[in-house]
mmCIF file of C-alpha atoms in Angstrom:
data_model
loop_
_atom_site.group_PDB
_atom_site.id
_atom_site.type_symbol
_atom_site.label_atom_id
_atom_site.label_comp_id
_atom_site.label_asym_id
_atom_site.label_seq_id
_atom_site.Cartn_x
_atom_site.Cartn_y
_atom_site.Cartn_z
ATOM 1 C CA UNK A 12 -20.283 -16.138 -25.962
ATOM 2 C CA UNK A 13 -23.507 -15.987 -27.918
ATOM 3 C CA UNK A 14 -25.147 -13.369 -29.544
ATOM 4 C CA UNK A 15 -28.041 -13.644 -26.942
ATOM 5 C CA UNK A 16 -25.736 -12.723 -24.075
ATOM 6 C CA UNK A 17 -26.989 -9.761 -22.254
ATOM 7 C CA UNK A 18 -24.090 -7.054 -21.269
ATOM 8 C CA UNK A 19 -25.002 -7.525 -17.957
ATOM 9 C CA UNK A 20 -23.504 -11.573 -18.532
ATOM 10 C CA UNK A 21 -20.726 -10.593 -20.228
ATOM 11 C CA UNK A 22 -20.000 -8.211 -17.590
ATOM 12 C CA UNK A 23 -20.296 -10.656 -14.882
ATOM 13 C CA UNK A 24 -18.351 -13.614 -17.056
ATOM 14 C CA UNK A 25 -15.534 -10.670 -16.986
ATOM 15 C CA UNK A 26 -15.313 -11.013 -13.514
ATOM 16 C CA UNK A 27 -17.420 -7.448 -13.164
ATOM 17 C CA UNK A 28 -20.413 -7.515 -11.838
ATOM 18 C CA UNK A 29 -23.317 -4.848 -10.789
ATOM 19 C CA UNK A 30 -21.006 -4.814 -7.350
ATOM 20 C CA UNK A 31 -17.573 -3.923 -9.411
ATOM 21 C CA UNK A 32 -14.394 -5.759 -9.634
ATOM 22 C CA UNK A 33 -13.908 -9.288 -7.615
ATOM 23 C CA UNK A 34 -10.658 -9.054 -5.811
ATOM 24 C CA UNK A 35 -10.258 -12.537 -5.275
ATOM 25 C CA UNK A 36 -6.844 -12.054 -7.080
ATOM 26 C CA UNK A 37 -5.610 -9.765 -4.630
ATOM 27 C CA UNK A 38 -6.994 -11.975 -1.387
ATOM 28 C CA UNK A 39 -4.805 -14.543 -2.753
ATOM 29 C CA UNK A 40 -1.830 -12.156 -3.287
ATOM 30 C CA UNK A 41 -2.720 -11.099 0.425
ATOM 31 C CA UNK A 42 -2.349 -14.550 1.523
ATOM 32 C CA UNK A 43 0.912 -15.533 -0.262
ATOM 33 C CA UNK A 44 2.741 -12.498 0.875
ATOM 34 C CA UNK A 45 1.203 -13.184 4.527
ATOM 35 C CA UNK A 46 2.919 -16.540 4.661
ATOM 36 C CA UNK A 47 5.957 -15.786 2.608
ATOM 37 C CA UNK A 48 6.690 -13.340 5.106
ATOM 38 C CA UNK A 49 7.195 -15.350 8.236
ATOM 39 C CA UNK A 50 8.458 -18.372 5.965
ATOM 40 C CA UNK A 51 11.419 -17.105 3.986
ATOM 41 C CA UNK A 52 14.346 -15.460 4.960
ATOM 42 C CA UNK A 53 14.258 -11.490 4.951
ATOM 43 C CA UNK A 54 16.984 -11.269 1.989
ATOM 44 C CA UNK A 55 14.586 -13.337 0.079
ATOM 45 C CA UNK A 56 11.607 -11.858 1.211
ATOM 46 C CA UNK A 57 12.521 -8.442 0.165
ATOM 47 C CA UNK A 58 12.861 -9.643 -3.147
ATOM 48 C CA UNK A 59 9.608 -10.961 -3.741
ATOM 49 C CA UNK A 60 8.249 -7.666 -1.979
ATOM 50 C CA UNK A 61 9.914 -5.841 -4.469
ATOM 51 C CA UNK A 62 7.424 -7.459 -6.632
ATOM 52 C CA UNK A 63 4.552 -7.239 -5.167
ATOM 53 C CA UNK A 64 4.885 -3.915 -3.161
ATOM 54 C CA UNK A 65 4.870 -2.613 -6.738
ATOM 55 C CA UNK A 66 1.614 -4.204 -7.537
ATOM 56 C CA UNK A 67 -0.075 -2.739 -4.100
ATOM 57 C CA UNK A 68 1.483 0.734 -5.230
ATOM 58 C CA UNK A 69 -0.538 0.327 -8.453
ATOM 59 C CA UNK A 70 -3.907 -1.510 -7.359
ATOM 60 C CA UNK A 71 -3.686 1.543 -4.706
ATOM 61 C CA UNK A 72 -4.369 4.382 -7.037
ATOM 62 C CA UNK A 73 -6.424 2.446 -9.230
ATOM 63 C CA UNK A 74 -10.173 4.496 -10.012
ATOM 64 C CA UNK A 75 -12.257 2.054 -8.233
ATOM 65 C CA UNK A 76 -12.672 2.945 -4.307
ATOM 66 C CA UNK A 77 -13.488 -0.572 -3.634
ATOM 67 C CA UNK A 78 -10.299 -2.282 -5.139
ATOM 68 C CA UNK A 79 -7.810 0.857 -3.922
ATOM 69 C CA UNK A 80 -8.981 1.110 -0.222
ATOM 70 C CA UNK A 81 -8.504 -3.218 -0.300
ATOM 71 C CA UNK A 82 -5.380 -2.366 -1.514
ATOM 72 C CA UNK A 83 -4.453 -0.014 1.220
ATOM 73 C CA UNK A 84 -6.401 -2.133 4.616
ATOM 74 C CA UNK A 85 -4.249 -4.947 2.548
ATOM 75 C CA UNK A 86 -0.840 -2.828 3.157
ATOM 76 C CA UNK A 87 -1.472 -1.688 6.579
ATOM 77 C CA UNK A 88 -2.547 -5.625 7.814
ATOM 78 C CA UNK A 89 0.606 -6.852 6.028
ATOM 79 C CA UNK A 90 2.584 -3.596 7.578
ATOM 80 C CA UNK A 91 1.165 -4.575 11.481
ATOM 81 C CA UNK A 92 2.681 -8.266 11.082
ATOM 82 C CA UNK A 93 5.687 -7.001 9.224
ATOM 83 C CA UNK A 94 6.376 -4.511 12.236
ATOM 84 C CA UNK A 95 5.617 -6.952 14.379
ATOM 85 C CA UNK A 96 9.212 -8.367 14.200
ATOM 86 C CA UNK A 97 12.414 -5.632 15.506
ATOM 87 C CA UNK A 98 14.636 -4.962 12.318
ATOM 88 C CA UNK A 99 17.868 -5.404 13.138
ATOM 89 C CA UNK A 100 20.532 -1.964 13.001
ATOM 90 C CA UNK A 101 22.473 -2.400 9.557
ATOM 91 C CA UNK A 102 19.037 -3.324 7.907
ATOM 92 C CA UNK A 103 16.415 -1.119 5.955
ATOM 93 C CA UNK A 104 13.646 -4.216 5.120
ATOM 94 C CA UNK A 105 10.971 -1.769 7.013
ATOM 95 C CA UNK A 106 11.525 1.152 4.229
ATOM 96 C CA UNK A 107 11.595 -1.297 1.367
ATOM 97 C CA UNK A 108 8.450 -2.909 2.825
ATOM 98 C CA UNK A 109 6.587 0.393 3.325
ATOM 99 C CA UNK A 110 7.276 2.009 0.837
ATOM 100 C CA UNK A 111 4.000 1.451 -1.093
ATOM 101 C CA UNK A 112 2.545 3.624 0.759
ATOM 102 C CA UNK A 113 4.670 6.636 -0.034
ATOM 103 C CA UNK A 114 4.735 5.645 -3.610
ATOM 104 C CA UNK A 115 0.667 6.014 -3.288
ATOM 105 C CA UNK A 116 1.107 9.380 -1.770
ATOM 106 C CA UNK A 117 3.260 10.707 -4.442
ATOM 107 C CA UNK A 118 1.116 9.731 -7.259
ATOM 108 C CA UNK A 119 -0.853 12.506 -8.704
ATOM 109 C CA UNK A 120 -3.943 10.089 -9.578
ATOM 110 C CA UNK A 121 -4.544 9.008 -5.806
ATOM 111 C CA UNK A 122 -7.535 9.891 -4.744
ATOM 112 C CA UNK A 123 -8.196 12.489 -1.608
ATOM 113 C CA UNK A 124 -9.862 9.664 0.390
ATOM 114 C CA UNK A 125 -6.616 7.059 -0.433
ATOM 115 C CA UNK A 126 -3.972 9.589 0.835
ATOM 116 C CA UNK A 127 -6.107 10.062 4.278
ATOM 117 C CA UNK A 128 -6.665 6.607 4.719
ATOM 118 C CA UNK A 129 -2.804 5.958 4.276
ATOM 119 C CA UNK A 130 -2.028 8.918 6.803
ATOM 120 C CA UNK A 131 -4.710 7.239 9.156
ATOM 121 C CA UNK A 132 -2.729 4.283 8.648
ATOM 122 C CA UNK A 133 0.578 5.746 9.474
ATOM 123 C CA UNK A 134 -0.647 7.283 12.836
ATOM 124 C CA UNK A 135 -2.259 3.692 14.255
ATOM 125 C CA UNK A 136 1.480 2.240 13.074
ATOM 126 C CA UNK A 137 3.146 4.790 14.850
ATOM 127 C CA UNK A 138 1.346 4.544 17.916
ATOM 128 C CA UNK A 139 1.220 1.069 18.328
ATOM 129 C CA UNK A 140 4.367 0.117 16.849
ATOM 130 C CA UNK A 141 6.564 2.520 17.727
ATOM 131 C CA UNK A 142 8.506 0.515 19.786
ATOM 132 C CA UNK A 143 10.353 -1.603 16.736
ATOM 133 C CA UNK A 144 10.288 0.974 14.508
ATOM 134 C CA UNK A 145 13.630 1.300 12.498
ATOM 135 C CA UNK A 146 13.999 2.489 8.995
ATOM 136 C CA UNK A 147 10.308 2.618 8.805
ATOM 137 C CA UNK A 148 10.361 6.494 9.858
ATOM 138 C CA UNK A 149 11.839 7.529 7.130
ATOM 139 C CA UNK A 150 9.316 6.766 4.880
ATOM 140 C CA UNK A 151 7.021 8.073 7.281
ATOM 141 C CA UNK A 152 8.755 11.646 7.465
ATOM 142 C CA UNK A 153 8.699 11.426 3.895
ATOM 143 C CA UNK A 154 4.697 11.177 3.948
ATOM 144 C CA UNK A 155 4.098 13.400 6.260
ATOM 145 C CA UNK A 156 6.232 15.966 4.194
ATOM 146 C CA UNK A 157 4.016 15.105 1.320
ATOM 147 C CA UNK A 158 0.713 15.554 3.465
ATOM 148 C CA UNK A 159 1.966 19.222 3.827
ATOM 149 C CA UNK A 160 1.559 20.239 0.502
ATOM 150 C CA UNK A 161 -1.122 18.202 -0.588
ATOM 151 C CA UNK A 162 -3.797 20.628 -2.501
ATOM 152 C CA UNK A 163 -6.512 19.239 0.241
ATOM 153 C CA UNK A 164 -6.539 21.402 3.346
ATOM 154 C CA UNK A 165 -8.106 17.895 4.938
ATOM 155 C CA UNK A 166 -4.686 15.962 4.452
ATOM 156 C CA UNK A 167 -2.673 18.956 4.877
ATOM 157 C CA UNK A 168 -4.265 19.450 8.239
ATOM 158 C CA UNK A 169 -4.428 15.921 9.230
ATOM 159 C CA UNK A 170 -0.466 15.295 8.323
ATOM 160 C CA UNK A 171 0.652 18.282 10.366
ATOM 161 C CA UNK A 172 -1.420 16.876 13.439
ATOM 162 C CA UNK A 173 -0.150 13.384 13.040
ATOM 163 C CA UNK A 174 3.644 14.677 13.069
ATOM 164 C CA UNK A 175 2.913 17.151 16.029
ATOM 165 C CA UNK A 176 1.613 14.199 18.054
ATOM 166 C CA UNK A 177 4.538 12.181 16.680
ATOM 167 C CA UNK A 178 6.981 15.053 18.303
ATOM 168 C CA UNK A 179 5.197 15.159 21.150
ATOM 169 C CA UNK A 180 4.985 11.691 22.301
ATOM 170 C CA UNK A 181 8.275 10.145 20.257
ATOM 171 C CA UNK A 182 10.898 12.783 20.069
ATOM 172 C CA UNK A 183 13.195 11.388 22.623
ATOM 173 C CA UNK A 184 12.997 7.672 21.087
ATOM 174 C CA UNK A 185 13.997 9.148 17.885
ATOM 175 C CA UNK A 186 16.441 11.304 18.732
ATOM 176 C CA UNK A 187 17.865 8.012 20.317
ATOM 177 C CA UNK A 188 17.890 6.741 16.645
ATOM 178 C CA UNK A 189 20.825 7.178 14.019
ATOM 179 C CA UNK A 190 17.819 6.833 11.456
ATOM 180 C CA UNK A 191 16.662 10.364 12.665
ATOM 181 C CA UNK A 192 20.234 11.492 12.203
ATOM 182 C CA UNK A 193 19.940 10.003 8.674
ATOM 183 C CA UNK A 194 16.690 11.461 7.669
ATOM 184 C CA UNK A 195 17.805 14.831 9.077
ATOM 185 C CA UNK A 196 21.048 14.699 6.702
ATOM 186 C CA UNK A 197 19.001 13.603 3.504
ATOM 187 C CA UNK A 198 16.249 16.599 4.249
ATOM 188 C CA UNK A 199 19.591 18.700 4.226
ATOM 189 C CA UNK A 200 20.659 17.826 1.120
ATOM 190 C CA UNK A 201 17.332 17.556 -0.740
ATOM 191 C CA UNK A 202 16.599 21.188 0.254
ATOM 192 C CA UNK A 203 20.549 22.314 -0.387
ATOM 193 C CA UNK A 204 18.738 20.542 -3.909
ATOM 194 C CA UNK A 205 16.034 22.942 -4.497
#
């Protein structure tokens, strides 16, 4: 660069511009966990989304609305097509795979409008993929718990109405689930904990 370069070039050279951060990097990551999902086995898969769940738990919280709430409307498109296929009984891929989300939740620097958007995101899972939901509502139980103390009255208030409409219209399918059993039994001991 030469001395006559202008902050505003250097800026944009950076990959920064007046309209913030490109997340071209992050379309592409998109992309290759999109078709890595449906192309390699779930053993394998879960590996790599070990990886990159991790990055979407970071880019998540990060201080710039634009590349957080991509990160999030990344998680819940991946999450539909993820949910899309049953998990199978002995499995827990669903937790792994979702568990971005409550890693988001739990992180002190998350912004207000992050945690609604992921609560907004759990309630449109839960009520249109219900149905193959496995090991998934654990993690969801877990937010929801979180949403209850959350210093905003907003999330607080939004979390309890998501669950009671959860009870209302699910309780039977999960009480046909060993996972409820399972998430019952850890809430025991976490409180026996306290």
């Amino acid at each position: 660069s030469s001395k006559g370069d202008t902050p505003t070039k250097v800026r944009v050279a950076s990959g920064h511009g007046d309209e913030g951060p490109r997340i071209f990097s992050l379309q592409r990551l998109v992309e290759v966990a999109d078709y890595n999902m449906n192309e390699r086995p779930r053993i394998a898969w879960t590996h790599m989304w070990g990886m990159m769940g991790n990055h979407f738990a970071t880019i998540g919280c990060h201080e710039n609305a634009m590349v957080s709430m991509f990160a999030i409307d990344a998680l819940r498109q991946l999450s539909f097509k993820f949910l899309e296929k049953p998990e199978l009984s002995d499995f827990n891929f669903q937790r792994i795979f979702l568990r971005p989300f409550l890693d988001i939740m739990e992180n002190p620097r998350s912004r207000e409008d992050i945690r609604e958007l992921i609560l907004r995101c759990v309630d449109n899972m839960i009520r249109s993929m219900s149905h193959n939901l496995r090991s998934g509502w654990k993690i969801f139980f877990s937010i929801l718990t979180l949403s209850a103390s959350d210093p905003s009255e907003k999330i607080s208030t939004l979390g309890l109405a998501i669950l009671q409409r959860l009870l209302d219209q699910h309780l039977e399918e999960l009480c046909k689930l060993t996972v409820f059993e399972d998430f019952s039994g850890e809430q025991t001991e976490e409180s026996d904990n306290l």
